[in-house]
Coordinates of N, CA and C in Angstrom, one line a residue:
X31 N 0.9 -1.2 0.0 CA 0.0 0.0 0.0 C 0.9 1.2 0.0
X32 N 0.8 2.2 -0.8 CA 1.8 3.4 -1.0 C 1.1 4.2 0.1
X33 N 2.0 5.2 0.9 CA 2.1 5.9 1.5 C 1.2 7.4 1.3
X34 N 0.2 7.2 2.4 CA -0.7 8.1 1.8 C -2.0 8.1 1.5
X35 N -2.3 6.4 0.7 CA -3.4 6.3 0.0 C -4.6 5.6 1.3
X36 N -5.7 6.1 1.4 CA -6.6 5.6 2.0 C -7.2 4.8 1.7
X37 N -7.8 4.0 2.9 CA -8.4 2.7 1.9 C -9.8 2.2 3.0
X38 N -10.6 2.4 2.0 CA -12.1 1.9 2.8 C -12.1 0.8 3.4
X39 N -13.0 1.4 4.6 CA -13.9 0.4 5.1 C -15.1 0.4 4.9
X40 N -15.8 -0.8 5.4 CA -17.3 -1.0 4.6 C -17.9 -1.0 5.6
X41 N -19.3 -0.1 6.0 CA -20.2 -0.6 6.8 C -21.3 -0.5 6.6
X42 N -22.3 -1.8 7.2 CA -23.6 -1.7 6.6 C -24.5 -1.3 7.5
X43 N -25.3 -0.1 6.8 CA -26.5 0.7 7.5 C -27.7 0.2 7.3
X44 N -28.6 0.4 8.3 CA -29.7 0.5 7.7 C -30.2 2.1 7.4
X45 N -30.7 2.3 6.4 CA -31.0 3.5 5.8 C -32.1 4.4 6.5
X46 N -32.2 5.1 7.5 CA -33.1 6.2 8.3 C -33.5 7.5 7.7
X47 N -32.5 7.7 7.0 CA -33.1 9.2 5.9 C -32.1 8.9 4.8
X48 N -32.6 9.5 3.6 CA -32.4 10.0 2.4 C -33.4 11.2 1.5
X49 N -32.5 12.5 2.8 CA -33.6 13.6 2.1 C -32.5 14.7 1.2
X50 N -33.8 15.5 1.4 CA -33.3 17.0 0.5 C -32.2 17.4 1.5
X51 N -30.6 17.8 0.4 CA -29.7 18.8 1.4 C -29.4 19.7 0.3
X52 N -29.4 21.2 0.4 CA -28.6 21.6 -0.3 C -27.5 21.2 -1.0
X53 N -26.9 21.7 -2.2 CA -27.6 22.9 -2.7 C -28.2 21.5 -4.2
X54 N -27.6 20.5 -3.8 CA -28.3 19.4 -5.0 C -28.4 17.8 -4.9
X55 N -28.0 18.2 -3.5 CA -28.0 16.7 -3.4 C -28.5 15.9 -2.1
X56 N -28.0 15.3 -1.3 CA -28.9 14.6 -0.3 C -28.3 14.0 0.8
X57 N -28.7 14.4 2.0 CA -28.4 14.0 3.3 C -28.8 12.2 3.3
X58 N -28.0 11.2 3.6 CA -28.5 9.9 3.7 C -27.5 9.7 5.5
X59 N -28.4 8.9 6.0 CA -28.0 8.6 7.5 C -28.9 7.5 7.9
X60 N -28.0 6.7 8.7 CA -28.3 5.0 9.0 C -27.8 4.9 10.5
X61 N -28.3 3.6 10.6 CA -27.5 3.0 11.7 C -27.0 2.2 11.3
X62 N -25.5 1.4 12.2 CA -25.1 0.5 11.9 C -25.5 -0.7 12.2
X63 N -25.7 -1.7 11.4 CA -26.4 -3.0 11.4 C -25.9 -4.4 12.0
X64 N -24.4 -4.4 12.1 CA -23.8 -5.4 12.5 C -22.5 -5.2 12.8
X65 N -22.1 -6.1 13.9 CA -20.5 -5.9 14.9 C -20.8 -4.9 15.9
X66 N -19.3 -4.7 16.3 CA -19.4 -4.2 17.6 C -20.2 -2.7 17.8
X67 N -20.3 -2.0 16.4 CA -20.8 -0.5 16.5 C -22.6 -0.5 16.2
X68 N -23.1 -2.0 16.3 CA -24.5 -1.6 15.9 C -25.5 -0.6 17.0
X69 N -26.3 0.0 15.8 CA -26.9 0.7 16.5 C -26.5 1.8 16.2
X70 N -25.3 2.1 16.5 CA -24.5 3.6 16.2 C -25.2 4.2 15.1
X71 N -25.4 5.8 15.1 CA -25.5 6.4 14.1 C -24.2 7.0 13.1
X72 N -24.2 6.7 11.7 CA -23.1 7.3 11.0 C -24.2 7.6 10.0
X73 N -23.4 9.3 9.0 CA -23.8 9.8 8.1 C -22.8 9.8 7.1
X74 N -22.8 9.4 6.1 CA -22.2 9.8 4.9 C -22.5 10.7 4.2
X75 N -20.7 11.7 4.2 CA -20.8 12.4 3.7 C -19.6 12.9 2.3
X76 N -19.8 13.8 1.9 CA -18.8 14.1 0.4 C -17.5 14.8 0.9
X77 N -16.7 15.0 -0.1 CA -15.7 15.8 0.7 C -15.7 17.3 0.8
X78 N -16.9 17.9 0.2 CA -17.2 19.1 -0.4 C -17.5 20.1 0.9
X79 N -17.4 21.2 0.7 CA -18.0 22.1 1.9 C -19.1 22.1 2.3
X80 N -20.3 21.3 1.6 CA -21.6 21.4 1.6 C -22.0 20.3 2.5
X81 N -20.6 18.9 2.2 CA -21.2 17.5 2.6 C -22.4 16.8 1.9
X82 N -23.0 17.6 1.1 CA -24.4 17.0 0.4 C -23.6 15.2 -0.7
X83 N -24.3 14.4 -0.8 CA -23.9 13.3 -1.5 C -24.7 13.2 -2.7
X84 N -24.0 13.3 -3.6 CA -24.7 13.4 -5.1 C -25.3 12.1 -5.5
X85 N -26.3 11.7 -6.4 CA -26.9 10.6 -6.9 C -25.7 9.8 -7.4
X86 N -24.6 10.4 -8.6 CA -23.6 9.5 -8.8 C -22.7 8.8 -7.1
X87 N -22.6 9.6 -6.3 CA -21.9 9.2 -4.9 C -22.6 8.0 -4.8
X88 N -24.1 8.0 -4.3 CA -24.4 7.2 -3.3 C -25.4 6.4 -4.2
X89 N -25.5 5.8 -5.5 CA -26.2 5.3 -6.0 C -25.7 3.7 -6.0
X90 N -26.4 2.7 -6.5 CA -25.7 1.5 -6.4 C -25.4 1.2 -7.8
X91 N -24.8 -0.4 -7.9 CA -23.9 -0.3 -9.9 C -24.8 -0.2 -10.6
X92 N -26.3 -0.7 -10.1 CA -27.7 -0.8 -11.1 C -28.0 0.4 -11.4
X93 N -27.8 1.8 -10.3 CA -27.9 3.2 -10.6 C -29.2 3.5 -9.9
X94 N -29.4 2.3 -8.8 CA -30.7 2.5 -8.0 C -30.3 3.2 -7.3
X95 N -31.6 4.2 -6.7 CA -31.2 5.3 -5.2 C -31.7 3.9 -4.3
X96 N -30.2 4.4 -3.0 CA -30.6 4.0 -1.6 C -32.4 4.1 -1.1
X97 N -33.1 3.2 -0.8 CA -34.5 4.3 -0.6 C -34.2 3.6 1.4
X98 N -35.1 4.6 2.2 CA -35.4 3.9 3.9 C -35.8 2.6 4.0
X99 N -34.9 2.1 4.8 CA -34.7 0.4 5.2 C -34.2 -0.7 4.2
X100 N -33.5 0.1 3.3 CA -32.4 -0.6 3.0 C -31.6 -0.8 4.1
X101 N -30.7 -2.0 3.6 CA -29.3 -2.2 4.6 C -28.3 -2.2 3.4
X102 N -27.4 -1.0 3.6 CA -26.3 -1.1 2.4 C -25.0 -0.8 3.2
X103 N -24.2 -1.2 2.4 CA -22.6 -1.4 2.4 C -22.4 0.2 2.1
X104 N -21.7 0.6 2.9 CA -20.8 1.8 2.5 C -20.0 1.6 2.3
X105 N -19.2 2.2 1.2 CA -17.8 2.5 1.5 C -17.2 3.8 2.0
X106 N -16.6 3.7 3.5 CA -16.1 4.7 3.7 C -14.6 5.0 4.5
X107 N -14.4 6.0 4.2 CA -12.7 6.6 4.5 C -12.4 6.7 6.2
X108 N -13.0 8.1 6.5 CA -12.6 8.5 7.7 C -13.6 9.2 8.4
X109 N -13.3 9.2 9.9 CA -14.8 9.8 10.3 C -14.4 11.4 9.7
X110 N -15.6 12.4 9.9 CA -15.2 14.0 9.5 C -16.3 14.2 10.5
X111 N -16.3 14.4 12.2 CA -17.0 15.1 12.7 C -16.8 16.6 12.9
X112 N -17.9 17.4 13.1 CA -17.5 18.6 12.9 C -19.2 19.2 13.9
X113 N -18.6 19.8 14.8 CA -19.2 20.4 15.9 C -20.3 19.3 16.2
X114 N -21.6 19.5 16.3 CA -22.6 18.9 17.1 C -22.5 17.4 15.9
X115 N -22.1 17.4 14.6 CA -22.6 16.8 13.9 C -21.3 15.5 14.2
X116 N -21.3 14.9 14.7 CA -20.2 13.9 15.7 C -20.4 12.3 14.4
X117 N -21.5 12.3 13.7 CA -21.6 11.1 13.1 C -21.0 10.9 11.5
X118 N -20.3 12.0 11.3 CA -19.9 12.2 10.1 C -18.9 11.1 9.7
X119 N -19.2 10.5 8.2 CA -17.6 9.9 7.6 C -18.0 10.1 6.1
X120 N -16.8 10.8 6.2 CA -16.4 10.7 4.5 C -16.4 9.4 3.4
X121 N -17.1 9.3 2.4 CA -17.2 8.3 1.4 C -16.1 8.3 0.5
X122 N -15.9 6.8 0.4 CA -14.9 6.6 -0.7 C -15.8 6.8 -2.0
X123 N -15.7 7.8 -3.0 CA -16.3 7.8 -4.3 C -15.9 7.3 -5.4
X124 N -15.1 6.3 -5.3 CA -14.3 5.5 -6.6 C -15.4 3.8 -5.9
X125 N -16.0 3.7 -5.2 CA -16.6 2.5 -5.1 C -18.4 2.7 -4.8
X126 N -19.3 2.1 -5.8 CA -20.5 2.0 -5.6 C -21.3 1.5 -4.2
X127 N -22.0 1.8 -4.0 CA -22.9 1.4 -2.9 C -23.4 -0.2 -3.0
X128 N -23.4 -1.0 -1.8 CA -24.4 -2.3 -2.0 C -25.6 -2.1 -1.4
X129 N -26.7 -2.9 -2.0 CA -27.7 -3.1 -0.6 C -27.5 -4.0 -0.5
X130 N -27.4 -4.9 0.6 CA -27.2 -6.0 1.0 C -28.3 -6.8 2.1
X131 N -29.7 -6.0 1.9 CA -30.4 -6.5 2.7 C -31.9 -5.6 2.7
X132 N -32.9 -5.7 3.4 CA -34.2 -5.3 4.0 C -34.4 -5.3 5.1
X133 N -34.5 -3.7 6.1 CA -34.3 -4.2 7.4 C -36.3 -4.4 7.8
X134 N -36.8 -5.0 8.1 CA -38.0 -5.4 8.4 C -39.0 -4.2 9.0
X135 N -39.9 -3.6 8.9 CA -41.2 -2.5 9.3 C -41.0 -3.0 10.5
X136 N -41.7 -4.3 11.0 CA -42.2 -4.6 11.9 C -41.2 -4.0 13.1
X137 N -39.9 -4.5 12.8 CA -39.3 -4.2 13.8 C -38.2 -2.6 14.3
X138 N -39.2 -1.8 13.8 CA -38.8 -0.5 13.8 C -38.3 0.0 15.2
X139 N -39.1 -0.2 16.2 CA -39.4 0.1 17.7 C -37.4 -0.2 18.1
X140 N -37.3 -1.3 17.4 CA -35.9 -1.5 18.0 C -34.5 -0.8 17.5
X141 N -34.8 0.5 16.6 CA -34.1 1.5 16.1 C -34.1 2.6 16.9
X142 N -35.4 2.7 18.0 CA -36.0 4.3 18.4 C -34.8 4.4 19.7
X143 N -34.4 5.7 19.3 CA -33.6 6.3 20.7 C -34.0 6.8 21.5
X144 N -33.9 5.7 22.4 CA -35.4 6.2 23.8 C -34.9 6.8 24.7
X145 N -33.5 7.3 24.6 CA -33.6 8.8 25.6 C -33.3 10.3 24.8
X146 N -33.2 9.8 23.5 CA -33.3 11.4 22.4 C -34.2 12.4 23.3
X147 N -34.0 13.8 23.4 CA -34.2 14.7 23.9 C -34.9 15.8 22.4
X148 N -34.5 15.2 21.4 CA -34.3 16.6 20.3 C -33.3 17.8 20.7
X149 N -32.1 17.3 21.3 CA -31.5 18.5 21.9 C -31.8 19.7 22.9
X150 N -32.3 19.3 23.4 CA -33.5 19.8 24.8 C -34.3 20.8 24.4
X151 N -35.4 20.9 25.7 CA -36.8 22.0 24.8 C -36.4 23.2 24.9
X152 N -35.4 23.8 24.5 CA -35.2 25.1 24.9 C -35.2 25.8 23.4
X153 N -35.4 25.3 22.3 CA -34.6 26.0 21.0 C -35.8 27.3 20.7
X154 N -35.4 28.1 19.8 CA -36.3 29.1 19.6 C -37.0 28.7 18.7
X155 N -37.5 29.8 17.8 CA -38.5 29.4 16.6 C -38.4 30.4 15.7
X156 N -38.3 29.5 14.6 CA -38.4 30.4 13.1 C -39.3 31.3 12.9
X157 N -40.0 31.9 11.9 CA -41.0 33.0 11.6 C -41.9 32.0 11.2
X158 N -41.8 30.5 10.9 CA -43.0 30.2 10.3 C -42.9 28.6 11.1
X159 N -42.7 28.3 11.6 CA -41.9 27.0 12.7 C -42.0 27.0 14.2
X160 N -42.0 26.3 15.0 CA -41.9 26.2 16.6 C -40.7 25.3 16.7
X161 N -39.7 25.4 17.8 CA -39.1 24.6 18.4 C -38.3 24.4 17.1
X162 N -37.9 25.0 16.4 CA -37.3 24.4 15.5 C -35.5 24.7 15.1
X163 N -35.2 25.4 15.8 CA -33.8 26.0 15.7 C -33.0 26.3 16.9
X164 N -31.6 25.9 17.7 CA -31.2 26.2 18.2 C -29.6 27.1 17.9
X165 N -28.9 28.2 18.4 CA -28.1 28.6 18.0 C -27.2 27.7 18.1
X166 N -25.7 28.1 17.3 CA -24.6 26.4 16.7 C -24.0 26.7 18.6
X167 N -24.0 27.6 19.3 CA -23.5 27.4 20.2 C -24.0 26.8 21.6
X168 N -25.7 26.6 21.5 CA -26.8 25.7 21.7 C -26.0 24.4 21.4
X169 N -26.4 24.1 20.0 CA -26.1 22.9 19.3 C -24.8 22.3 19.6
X170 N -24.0 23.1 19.9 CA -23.0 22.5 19.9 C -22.1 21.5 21.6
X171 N -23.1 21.8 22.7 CA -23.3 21.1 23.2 C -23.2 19.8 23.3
X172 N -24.3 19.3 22.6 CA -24.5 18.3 22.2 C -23.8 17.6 20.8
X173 N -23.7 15.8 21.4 CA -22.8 15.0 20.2 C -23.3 14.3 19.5
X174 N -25.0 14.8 19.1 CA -25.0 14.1 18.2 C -26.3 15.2 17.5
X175 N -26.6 14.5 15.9 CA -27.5 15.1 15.2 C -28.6 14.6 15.3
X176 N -29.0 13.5 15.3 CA -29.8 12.3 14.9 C -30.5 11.7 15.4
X177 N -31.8 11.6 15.6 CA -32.3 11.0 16.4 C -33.8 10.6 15.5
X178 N -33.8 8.6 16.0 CA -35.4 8.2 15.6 C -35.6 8.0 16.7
X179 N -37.0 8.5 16.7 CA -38.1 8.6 17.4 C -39.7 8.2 16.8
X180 N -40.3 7.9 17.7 CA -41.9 7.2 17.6 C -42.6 8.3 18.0
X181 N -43.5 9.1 17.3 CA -44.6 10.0 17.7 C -45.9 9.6 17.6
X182 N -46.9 9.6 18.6 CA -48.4 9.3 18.7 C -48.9 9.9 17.8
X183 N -49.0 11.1 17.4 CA -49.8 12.0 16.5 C -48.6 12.9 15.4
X184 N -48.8 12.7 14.4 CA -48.5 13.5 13.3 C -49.3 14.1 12.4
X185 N -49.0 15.4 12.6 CA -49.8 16.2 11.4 C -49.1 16.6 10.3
X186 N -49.3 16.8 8.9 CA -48.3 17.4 7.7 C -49.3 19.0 7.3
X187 N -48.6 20.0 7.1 CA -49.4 20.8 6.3 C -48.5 20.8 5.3
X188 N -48.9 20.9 4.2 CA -48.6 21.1 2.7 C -49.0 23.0 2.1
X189 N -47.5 23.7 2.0 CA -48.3 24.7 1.4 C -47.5 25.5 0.2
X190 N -48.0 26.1 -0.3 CA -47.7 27.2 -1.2 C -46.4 27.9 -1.3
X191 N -45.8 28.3 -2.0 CA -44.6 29.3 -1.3 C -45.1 30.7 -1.2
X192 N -46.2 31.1 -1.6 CA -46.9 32.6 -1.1 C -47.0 32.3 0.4
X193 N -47.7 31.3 1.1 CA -48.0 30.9 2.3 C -46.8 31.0 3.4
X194 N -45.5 31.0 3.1 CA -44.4 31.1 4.0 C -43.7 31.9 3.8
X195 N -43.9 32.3 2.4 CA -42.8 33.5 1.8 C -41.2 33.2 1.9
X196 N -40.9 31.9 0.7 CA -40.0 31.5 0.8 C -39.6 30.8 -0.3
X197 N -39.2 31.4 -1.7 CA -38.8 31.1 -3.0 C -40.3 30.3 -3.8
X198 N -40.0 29.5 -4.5 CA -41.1 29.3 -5.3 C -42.1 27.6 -4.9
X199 N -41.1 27.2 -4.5 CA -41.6 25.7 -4.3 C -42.8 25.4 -3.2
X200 N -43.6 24.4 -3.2 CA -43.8 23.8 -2.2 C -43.6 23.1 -0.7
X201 N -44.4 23.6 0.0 CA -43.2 22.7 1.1 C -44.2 21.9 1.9
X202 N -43.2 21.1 3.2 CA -44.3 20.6 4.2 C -44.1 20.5 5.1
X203 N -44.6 21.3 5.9 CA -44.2 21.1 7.7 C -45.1 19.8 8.1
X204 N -44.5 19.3 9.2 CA -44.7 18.3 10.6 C -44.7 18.9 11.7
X205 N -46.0 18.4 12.4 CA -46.4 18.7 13.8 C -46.7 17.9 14.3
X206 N -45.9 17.7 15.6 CA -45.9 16.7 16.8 C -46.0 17.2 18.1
X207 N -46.1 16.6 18.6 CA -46.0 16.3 20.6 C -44.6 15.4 20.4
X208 N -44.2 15.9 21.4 CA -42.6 14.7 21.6 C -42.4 14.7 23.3
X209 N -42.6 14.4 23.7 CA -41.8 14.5 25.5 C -42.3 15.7 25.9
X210 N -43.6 15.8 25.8 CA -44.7 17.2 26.3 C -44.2 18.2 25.7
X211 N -43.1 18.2 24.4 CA -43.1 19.5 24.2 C -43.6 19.6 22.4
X212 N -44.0 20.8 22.2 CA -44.6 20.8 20.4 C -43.6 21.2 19.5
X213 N -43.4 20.4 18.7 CA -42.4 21.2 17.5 C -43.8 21.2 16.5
X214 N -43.2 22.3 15.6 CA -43.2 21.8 14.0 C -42.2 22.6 12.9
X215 N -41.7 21.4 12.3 CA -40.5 21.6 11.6 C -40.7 21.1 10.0
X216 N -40.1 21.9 8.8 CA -39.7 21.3 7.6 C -39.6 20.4 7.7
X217 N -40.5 19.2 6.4 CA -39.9 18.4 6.1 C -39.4 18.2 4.8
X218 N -38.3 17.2 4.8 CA -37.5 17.0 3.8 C -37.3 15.6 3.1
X219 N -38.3 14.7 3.6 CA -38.5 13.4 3.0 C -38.7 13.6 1.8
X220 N -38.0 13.4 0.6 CA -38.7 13.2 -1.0 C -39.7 12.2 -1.1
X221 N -39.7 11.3 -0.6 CA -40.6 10.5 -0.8 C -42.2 11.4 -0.2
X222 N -41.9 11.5 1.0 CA -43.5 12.3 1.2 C -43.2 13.7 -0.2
X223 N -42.5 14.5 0.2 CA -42.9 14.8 -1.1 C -43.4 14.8 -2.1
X224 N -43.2 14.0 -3.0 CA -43.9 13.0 -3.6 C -44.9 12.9 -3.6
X225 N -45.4 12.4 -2.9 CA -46.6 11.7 -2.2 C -47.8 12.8 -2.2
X226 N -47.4 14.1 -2.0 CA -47.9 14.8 -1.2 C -47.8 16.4 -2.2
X227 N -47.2 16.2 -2.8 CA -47.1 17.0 -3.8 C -48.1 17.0 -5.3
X228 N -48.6 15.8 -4.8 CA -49.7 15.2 -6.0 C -51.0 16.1 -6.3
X229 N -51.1 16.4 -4.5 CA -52.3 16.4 -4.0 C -52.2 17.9 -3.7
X230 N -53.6 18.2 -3.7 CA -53.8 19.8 -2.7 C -53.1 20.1 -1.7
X231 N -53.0 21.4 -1.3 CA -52.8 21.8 -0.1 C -53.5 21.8 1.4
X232 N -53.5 21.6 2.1 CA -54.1 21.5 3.1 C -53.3 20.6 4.7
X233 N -54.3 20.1 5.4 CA -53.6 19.9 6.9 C -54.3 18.2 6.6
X234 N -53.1 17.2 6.6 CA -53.3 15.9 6.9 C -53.0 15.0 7.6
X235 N -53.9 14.2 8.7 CA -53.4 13.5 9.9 C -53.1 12.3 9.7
X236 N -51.6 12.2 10.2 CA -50.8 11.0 10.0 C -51.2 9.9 10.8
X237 N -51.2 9.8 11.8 CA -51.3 9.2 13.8 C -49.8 8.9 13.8
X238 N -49.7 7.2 14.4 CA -48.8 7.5 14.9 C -47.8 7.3 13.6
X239 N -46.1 7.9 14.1 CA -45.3 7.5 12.9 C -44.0 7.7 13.7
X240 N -43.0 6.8 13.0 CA -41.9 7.2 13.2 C -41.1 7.9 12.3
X241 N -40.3 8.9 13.1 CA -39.3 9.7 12.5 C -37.7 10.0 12.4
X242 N -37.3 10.2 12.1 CA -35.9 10.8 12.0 C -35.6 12.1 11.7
X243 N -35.5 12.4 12.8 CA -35.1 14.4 12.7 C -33.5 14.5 13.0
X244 N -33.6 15.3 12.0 CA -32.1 15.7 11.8 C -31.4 17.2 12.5
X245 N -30.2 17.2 13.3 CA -30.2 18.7 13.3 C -28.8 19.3 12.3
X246 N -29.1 20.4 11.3 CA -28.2 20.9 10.7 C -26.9 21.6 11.4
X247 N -26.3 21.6 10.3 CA -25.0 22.2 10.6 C -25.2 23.7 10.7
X248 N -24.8 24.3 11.0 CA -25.0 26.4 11.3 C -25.1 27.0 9.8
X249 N -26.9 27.6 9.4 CA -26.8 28.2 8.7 C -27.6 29.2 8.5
X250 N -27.2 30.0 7.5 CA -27.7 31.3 7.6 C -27.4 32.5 8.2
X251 N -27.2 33.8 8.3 CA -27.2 35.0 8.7 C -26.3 34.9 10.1
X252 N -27.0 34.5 10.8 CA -27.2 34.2 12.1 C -26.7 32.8 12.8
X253 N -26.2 32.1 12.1 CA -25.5 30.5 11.7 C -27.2 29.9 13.1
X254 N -27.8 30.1 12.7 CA -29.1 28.6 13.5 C -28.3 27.2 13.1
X255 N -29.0 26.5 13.7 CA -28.8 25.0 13.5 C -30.1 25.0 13.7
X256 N -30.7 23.6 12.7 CA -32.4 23.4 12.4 C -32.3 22.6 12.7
X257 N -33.8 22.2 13.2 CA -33.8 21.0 13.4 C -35.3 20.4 12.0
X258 N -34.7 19.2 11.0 CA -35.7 19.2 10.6 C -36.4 17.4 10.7
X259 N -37.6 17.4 9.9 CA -38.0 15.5 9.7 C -37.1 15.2 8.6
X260 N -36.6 14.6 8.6 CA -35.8 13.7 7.4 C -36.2 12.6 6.7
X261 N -36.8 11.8 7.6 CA -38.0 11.2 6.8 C -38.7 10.5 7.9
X262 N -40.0 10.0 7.3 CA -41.5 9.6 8.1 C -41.9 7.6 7.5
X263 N -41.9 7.2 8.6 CA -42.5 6.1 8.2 C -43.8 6.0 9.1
X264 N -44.8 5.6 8.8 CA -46.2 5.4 9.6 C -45.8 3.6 10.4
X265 N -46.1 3.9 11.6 CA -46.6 2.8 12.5 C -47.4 2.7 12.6
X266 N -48.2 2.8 12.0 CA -49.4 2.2 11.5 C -49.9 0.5 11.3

């Protein structure tokens, strides 16, 4: 091995989000599935300032997207944590993604981080959001991003960009109860997207679901750290 050259390791996730990241590509984050680090949260990320993982990055040889509960093979380099975001590792991009598996609905419950806090109830709130932002020096506290959780009641509203006043697109907030406290936060699941983008605008009740809320890295003006859904599965 020449002096220098890095050389992957593989670890297999199961897949907990694969959403929207700036400025084109996509936040994907798992736990690990097997050996001594299961359970652990890692996120794969690019080498880029943005961290976002491009469709060529993280696609598999067939040119399939990763979709939630997959179990796939990463190939990755080294960790790259950086402030609150502790789960980071860089991807080797000379090697494709595997799936290597289906991690099962039923057994969701045994993913949820039953003492996640969401980074405690203290965060402030956007202009159009609750609970949704804490400052990076808040965030930075805390060592981790990531957290699945089981919520009794979910609500989505779907709306307009006149309605938020915020570029041209569609969006969708999530509203929950979590540990007696109320968020509601962007969501960023493409798949609800999707889904949900088909249809009118309006307020639709999920019950119960599990989630994966992500907290961002410091952005904007003001560097906030967000907290958003990353993606939604119904327990149902």
């Amino acid at each position: 091995m020449e002096m220098g050259v890095q050389v992957a390791s593989y670890k297999d996730l199961v897949v907990l989000a694969n959403s929207r990241k700036p400025p084109s590509g996509r936040c994907v984050a798992g736990k690990v599935h097997s050996g001594r680090e299961t359970g652990n949260w890692i996120r794969p990320v690019s080498g880029r300032d943005s961290l976002e993982v491009s469709e060529f990055e993280r696609r598999y040889a067939d040119g399939r997207d990763p979709k939630v509960l997959d179990i796939v093979r990463v190939p990755l380099l080294v960790p790259q944590p950086g402030c609150h975001q502790t789960e980071n590792w860089t991807i080797d991009t000379s090697e494709h993604w595997q799936k290597v598996g289906d991690f099962p609905a039923s057994q969701l419950e045994t993913l949820v981080d039953p003492a996640a806090e969401l980074w405690g109830p203290d965060g402030s709130r956007s202009f159009h959001n609750i609970n949704d932002r804490l400052t990076h020096q808040q965030a930075d506290i805390f060592a981790t991003s990531l957290c699945f959780i089981r919520v009794p009641e979910l609500q989505l509203v779907v709306l307009d960009a006149s309605e938020y006043g915020g570029g041209t697109r569609r969006r969708i907030q999530g509203t929950f109860v979590y540990k007696n406290e109320f968020y509601r936060l962007w969501v960023t699941d493409p798949v609800i997207e999707r889904q949900y983008f088909d249809g009118p605008n309006g307020t639709f009740d999920i019950g119960e679901a599990f989630l994966t809320v992500s907290m961002t890295d410091p952005f904007g003006q003001n560097a906030y750290c967000y907290r958003l859904i990353a993606s939604i599965l119904s327990a149902g």
